[in-house]
Tab-separated table of C-alpha atoms and ligand atoms in Angstrom:
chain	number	residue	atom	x	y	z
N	72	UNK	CA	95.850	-0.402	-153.375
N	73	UNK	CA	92.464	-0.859	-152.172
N	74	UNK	CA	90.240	0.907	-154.522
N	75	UNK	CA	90.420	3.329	-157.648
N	76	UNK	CA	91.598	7.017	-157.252
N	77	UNK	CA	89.761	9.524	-157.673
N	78	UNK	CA	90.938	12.404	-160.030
N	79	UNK	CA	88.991	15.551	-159.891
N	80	UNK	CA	89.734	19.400	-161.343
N	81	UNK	CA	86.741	21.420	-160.698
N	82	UNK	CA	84.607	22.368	-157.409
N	83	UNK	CA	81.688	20.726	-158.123
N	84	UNK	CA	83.570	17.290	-158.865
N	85	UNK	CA	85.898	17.831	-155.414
N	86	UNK	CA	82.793	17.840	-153.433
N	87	UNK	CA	81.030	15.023	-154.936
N	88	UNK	CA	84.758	13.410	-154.617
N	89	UNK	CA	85.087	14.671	-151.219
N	90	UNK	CA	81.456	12.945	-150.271
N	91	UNK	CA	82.872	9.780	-150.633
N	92	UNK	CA	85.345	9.864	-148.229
N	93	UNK	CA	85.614	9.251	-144.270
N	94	UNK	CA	86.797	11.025	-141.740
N	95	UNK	CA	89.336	12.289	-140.420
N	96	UNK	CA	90.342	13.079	-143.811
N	97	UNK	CA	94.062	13.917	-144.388
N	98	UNK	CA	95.217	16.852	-146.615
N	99	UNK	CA	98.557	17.141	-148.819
N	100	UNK	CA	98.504	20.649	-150.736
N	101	UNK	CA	101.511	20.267	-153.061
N	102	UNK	CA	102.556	21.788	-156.347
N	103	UNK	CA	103.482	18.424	-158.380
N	104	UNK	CA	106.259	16.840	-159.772
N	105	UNK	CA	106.337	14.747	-156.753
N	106	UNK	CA	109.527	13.329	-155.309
N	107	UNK	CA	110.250	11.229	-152.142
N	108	UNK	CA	109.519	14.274	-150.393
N	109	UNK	CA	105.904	15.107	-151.087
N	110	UNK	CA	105.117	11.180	-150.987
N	111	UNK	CA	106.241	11.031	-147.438
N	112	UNK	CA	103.738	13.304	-146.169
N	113	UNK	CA	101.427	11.408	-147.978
N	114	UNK	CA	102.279	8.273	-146.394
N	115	UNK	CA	102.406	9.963	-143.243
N	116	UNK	CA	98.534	10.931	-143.637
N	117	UNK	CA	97.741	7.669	-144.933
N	118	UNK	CA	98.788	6.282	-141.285
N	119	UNK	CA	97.213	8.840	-139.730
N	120	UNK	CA	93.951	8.748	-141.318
N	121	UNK	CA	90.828	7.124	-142.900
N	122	UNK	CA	91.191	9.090	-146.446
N	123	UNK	CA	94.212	11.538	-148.260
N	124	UNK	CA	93.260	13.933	-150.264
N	125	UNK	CA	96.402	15.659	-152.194
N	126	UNK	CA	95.993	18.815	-154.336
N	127	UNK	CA	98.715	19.576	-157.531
N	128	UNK	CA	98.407	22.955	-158.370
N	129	UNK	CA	101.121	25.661	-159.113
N	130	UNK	CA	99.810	28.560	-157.747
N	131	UNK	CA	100.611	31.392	-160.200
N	132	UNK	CA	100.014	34.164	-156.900
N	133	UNK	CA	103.030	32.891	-154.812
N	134	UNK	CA	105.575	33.226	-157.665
N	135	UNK	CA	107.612	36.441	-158.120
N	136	UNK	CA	107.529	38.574	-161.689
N	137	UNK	CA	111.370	37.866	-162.294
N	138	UNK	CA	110.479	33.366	-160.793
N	139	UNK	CA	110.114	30.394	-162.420
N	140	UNK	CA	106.198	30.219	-163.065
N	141	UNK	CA	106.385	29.365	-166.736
N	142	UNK	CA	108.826	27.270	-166.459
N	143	UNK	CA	107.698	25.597	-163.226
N	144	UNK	CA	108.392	21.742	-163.969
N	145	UNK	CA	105.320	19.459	-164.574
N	146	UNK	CA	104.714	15.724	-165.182
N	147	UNK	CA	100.916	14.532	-164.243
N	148	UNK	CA	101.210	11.388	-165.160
N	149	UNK	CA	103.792	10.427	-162.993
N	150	UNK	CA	102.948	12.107	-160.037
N	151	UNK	CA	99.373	10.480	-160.417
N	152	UNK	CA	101.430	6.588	-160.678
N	153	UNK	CA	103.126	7.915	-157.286
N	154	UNK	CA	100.223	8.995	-155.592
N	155	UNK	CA	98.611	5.833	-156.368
N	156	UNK	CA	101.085	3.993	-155.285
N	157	UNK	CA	101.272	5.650	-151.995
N	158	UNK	CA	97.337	4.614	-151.519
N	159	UNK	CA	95.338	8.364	-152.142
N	160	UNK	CA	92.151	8.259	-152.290
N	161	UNK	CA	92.136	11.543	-154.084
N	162	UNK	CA	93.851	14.283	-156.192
N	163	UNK	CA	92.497	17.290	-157.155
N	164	UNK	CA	93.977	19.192	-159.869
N	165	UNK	CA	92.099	22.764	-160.251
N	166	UNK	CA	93.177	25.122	-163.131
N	167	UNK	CA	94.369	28.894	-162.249
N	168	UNK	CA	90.826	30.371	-163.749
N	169	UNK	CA	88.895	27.700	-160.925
N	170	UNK	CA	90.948	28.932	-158.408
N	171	UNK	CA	91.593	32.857	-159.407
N	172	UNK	CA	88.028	33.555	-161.729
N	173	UNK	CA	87.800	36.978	-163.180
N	174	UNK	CA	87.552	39.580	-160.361
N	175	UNK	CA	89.173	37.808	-157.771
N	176	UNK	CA	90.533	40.104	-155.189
N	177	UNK	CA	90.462	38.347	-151.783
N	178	UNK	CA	93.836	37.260	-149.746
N	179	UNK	CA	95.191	36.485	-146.813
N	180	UNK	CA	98.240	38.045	-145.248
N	181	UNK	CA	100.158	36.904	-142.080
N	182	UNK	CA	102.005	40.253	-141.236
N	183	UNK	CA	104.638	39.501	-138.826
N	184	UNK	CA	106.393	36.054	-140.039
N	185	UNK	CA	106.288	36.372	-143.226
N	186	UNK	CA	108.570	39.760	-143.563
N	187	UNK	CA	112.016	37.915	-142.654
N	188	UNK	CA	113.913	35.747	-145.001
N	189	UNK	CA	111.961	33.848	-147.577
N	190	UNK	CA	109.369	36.677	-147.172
N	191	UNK	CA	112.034	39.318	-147.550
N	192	UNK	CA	113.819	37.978	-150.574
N	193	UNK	CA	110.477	36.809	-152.150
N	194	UNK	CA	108.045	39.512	-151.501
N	195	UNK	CA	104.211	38.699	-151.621
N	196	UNK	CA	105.018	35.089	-151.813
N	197	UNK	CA	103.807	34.522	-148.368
N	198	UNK	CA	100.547	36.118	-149.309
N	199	UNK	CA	100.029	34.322	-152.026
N	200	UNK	CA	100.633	30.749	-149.808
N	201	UNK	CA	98.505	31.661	-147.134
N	202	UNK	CA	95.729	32.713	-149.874
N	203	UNK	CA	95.740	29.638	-151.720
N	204	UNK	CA	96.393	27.647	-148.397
N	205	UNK	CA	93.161	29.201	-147.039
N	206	UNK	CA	91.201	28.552	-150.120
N	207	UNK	CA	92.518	24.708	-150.667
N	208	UNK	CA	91.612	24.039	-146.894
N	209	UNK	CA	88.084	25.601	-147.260
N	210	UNK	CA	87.528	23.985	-150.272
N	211	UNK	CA	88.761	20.093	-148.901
N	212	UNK	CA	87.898	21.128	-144.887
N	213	UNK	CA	90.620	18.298	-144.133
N	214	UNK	CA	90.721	16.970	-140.518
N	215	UNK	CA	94.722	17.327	-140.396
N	216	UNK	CA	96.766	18.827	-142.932
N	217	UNK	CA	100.632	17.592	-143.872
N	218	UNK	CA	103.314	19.831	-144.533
N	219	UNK	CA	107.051	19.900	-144.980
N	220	UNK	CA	109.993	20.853	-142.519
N	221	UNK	CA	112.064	21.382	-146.128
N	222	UNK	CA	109.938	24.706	-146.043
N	223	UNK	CA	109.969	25.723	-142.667
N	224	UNK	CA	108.871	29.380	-142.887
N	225	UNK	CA	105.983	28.298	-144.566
N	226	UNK	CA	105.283	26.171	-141.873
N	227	UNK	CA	105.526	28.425	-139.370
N	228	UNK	CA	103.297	30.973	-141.422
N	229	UNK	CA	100.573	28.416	-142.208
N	230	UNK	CA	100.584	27.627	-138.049
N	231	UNK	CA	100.015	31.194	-137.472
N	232	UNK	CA	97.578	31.722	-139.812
N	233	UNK	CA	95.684	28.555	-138.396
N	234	UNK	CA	95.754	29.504	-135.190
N	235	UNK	CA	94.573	33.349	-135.707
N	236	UNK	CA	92.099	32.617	-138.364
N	237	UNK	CA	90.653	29.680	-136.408
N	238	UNK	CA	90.452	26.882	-138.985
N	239	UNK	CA	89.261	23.648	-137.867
N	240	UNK	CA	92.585	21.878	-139.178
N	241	UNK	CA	95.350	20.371	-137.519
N	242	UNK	CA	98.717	21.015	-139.244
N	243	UNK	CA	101.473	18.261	-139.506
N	244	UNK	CA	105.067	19.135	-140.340
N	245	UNK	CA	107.507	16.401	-141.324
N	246	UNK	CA	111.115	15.732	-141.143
N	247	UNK	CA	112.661	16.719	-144.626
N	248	UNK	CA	113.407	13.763	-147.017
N	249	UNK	CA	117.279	13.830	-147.968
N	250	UNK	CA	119.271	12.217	-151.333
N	251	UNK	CA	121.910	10.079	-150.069
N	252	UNK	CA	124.517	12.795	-150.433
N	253	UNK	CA	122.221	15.180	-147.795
N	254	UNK	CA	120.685	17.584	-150.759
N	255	UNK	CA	117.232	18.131	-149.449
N	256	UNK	CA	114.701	16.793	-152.046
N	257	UNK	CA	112.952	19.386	-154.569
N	258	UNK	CA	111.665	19.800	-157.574
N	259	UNK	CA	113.874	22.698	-158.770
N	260	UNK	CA	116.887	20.042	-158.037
N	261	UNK	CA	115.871	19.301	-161.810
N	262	UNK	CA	117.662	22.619	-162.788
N	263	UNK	CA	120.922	21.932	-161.199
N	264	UNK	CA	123.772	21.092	-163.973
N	265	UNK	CA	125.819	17.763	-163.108
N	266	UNK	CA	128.781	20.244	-161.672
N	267	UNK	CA	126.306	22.335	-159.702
N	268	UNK	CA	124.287	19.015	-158.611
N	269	UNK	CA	127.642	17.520	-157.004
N	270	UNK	CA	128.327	20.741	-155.509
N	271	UNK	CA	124.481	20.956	-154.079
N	272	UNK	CA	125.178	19.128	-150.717
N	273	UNK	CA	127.464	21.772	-149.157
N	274	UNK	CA	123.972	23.421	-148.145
N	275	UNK	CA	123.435	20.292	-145.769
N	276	UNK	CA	127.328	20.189	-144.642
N	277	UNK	CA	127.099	24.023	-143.568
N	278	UNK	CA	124.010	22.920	-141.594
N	279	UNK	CA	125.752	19.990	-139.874
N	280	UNK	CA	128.991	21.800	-139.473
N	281	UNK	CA	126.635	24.777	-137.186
N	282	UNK	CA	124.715	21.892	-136.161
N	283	UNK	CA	127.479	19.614	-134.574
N	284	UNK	CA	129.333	23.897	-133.044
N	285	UNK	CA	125.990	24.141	-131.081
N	286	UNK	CA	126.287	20.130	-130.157
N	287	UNK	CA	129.725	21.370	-128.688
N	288	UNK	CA	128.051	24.539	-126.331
N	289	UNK	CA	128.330	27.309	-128.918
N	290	UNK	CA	125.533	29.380	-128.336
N	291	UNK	CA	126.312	33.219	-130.365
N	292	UNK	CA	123.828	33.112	-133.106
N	293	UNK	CA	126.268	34.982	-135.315
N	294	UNK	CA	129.160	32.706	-134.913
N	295	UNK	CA	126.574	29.572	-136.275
N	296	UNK	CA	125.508	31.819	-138.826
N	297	UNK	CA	129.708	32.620	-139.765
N	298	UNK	CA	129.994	29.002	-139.815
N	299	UNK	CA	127.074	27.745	-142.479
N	300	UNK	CA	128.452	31.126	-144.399
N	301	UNK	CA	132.504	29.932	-144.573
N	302	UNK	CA	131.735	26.643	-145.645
N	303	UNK	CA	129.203	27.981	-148.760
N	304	UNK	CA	131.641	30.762	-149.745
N	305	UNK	CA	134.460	27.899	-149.909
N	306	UNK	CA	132.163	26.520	-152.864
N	307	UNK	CA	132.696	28.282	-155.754
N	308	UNK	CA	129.492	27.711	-157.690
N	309	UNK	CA	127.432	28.621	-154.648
N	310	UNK	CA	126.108	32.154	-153.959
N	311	UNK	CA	124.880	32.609	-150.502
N	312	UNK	CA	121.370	35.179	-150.368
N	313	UNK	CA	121.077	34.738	-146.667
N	314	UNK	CA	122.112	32.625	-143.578
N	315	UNK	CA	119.879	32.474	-140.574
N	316	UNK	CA	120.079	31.800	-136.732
N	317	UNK	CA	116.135	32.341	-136.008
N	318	UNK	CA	113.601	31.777	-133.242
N	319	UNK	CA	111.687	28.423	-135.216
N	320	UNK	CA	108.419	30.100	-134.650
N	321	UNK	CA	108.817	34.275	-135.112
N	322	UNK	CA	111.529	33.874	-137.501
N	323	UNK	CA	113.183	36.753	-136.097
N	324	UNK	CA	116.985	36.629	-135.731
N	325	UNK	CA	118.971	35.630	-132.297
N	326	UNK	CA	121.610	36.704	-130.651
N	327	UNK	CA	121.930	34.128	-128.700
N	328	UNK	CA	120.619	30.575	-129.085
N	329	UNK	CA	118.124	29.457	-125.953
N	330	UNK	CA	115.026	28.101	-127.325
N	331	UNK	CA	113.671	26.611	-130.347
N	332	UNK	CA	116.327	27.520	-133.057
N	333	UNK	CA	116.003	27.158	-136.898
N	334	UNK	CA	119.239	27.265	-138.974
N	335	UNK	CA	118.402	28.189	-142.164
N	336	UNK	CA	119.619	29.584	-145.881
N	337	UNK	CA	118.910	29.943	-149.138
N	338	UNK	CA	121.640	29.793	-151.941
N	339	UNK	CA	122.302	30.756	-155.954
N	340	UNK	CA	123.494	27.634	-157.759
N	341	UNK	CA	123.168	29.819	-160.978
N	342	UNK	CA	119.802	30.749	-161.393
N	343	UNK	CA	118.189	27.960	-159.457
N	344	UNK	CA	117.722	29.249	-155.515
N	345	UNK	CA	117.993	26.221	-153.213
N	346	UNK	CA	116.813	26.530	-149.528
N	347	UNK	CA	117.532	24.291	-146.743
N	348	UNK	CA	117.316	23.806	-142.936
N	349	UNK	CA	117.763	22.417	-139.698
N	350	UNK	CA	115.902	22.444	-136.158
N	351	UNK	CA	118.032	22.983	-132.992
N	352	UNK	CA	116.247	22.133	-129.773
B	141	AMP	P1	105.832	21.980	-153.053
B	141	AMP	O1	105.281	21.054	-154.088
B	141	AMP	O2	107.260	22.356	-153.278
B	141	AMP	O3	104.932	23.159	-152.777
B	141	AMP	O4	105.842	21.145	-151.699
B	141	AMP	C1	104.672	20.576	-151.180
B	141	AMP	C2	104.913	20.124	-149.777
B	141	AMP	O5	105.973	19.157	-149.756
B	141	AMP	C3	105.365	21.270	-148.854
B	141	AMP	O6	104.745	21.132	-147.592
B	141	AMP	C4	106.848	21.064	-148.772
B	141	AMP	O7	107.421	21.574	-147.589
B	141	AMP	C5	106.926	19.545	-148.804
B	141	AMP	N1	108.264	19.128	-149.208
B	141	AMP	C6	108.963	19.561	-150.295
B	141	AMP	N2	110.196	19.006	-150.320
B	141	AMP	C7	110.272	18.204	-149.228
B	141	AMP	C8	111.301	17.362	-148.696
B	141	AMP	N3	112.477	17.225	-149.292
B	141	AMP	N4	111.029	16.684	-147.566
B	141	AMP	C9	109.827	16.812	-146.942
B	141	AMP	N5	108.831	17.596	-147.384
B	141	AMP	C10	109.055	18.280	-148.517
């Protein structure tokens, strides 16, 4: 590590943070309780460019009524050792009241790829990214900003919105980091009970499984999507919400598979909802 991080919560103490840094500047926009995952892009930026910057901040507007909000997990201290130790230059941690003050009423809404899937069974959570997206890049004006494949919707949302709003920021994805057993890093894998943790991985076998059918020439977007959805409903503690064959960049549903293709799900393990993906291509 080549000098001290610098740890800052409110506007005023970003910007005088922010001054010290050179360009181009590298932006991770995460909501803490880091794993392998987040510190990835981070390392990613920090071969990219001259500074990181990396925000923590669970943002209360993305989270349904009936979600975890409250319960969201949280460990500062930890997260700060990682981010350290992946060379950061800064971390800004804002409160809800800096970034929502009384009479707030401003957001963004990206209308067409957010309806489907995550934006379908999560409504207004797409408006609440893009708004806190927006106000985290305007805040930090980041030459490039780094974000994961492990949320791909998002992605694609936070493209769109870049391209139509015309923000000066180039925007990463990366390749989703993996436990050994193929359950794609998160930090609602915390939830999961031992039995439900072992059990976990079938998301990433029903994604190989369509994965290696397309390998072998199948092209019906239903009969991938049968496939993910036989090998979850063969796992008992697994409740499927949706499968998806999708165009990777409109999200909308194919009937057959030509271009860009993202396989995609989400799934009950109890309460906790995990979601996971791949790219065909
Ligand atoms: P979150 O803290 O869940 O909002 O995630 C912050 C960023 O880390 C988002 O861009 C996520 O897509 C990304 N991310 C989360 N999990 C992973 C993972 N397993 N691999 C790669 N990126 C991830």
């Amino acid at each position: 590590m080549s000098r001290q991080m610098i740890l800052v919560t409110t506007l005023e103490e970003l910007k005088a943070g922010l001054a010290l840094l050179e360009h181009p500047l590298g932006f991770v926009p995460t909501m803490g309780y880091l794993h392998d995952g987040h510190v990835s892009l981070a390392r990613r930026a920090r071969e990219e460019c001259k500074a990181v910057a990396v925000s923590i901040f669970v943002n209360p507007t993305q989270f349904g009524p009936n979600e975890d909000l409250a319960k969201y997990p949280r460990d500062l201290e930890r997260d700060l050792r990682l981010l350290e130790e992946a060379d950061v230059d800064l971390v800004w941690t804002p409160t809800p009241e800096d970034m929502y003050p009384q009479g707030y009423q401003t957001w963004v809404d990206v209308a067409e790829v957010s309806l489907p899937l995550e934006g379908a069974q999560r409504p207004g959570h797409f408006r609440g990214v893009t708004t806190v997206v927006t106000k985290l890049f305007n805040a930090v004006q980041p030459t490039r900003a780094y974000f994961g494949q492990k949320d791909a919707q998002q992605a694609a949302v936070i493209r769109r919105m870049t391209r139509d709003l015309n923000f000066p920021v180039e925007i990463l994805v990366c390749p989703i980091v993996r436990e050994p057993d193929g359950l794609a890093m998160s930090s609602r894998n915390v939830y999961l009970s031992p039995e439900q943790r072992r059990a976990a991985p079938v998301l990433h076998r029903s994604l190989l499984a369509a994965q290696a059918a397309y390998q072998n020439g199948e092209r019906g977007a239903e009969k991938l999507r049968q496939t993910m959805k036989s090998i979850l409903d063969a796992e008992p503690l697994a409740q499927v919400q949706y499968v998806s064959c999708a165009d990777s960049e409109t999200l909308q549903e194919l009937d057959h598979v030509t271009g860009k293709t993202l396989l995609s799900m989400a799934v009950f393990f109890g309460k906790t909802r995990l979601i996971d993906n791949v790219l065909l291509s």
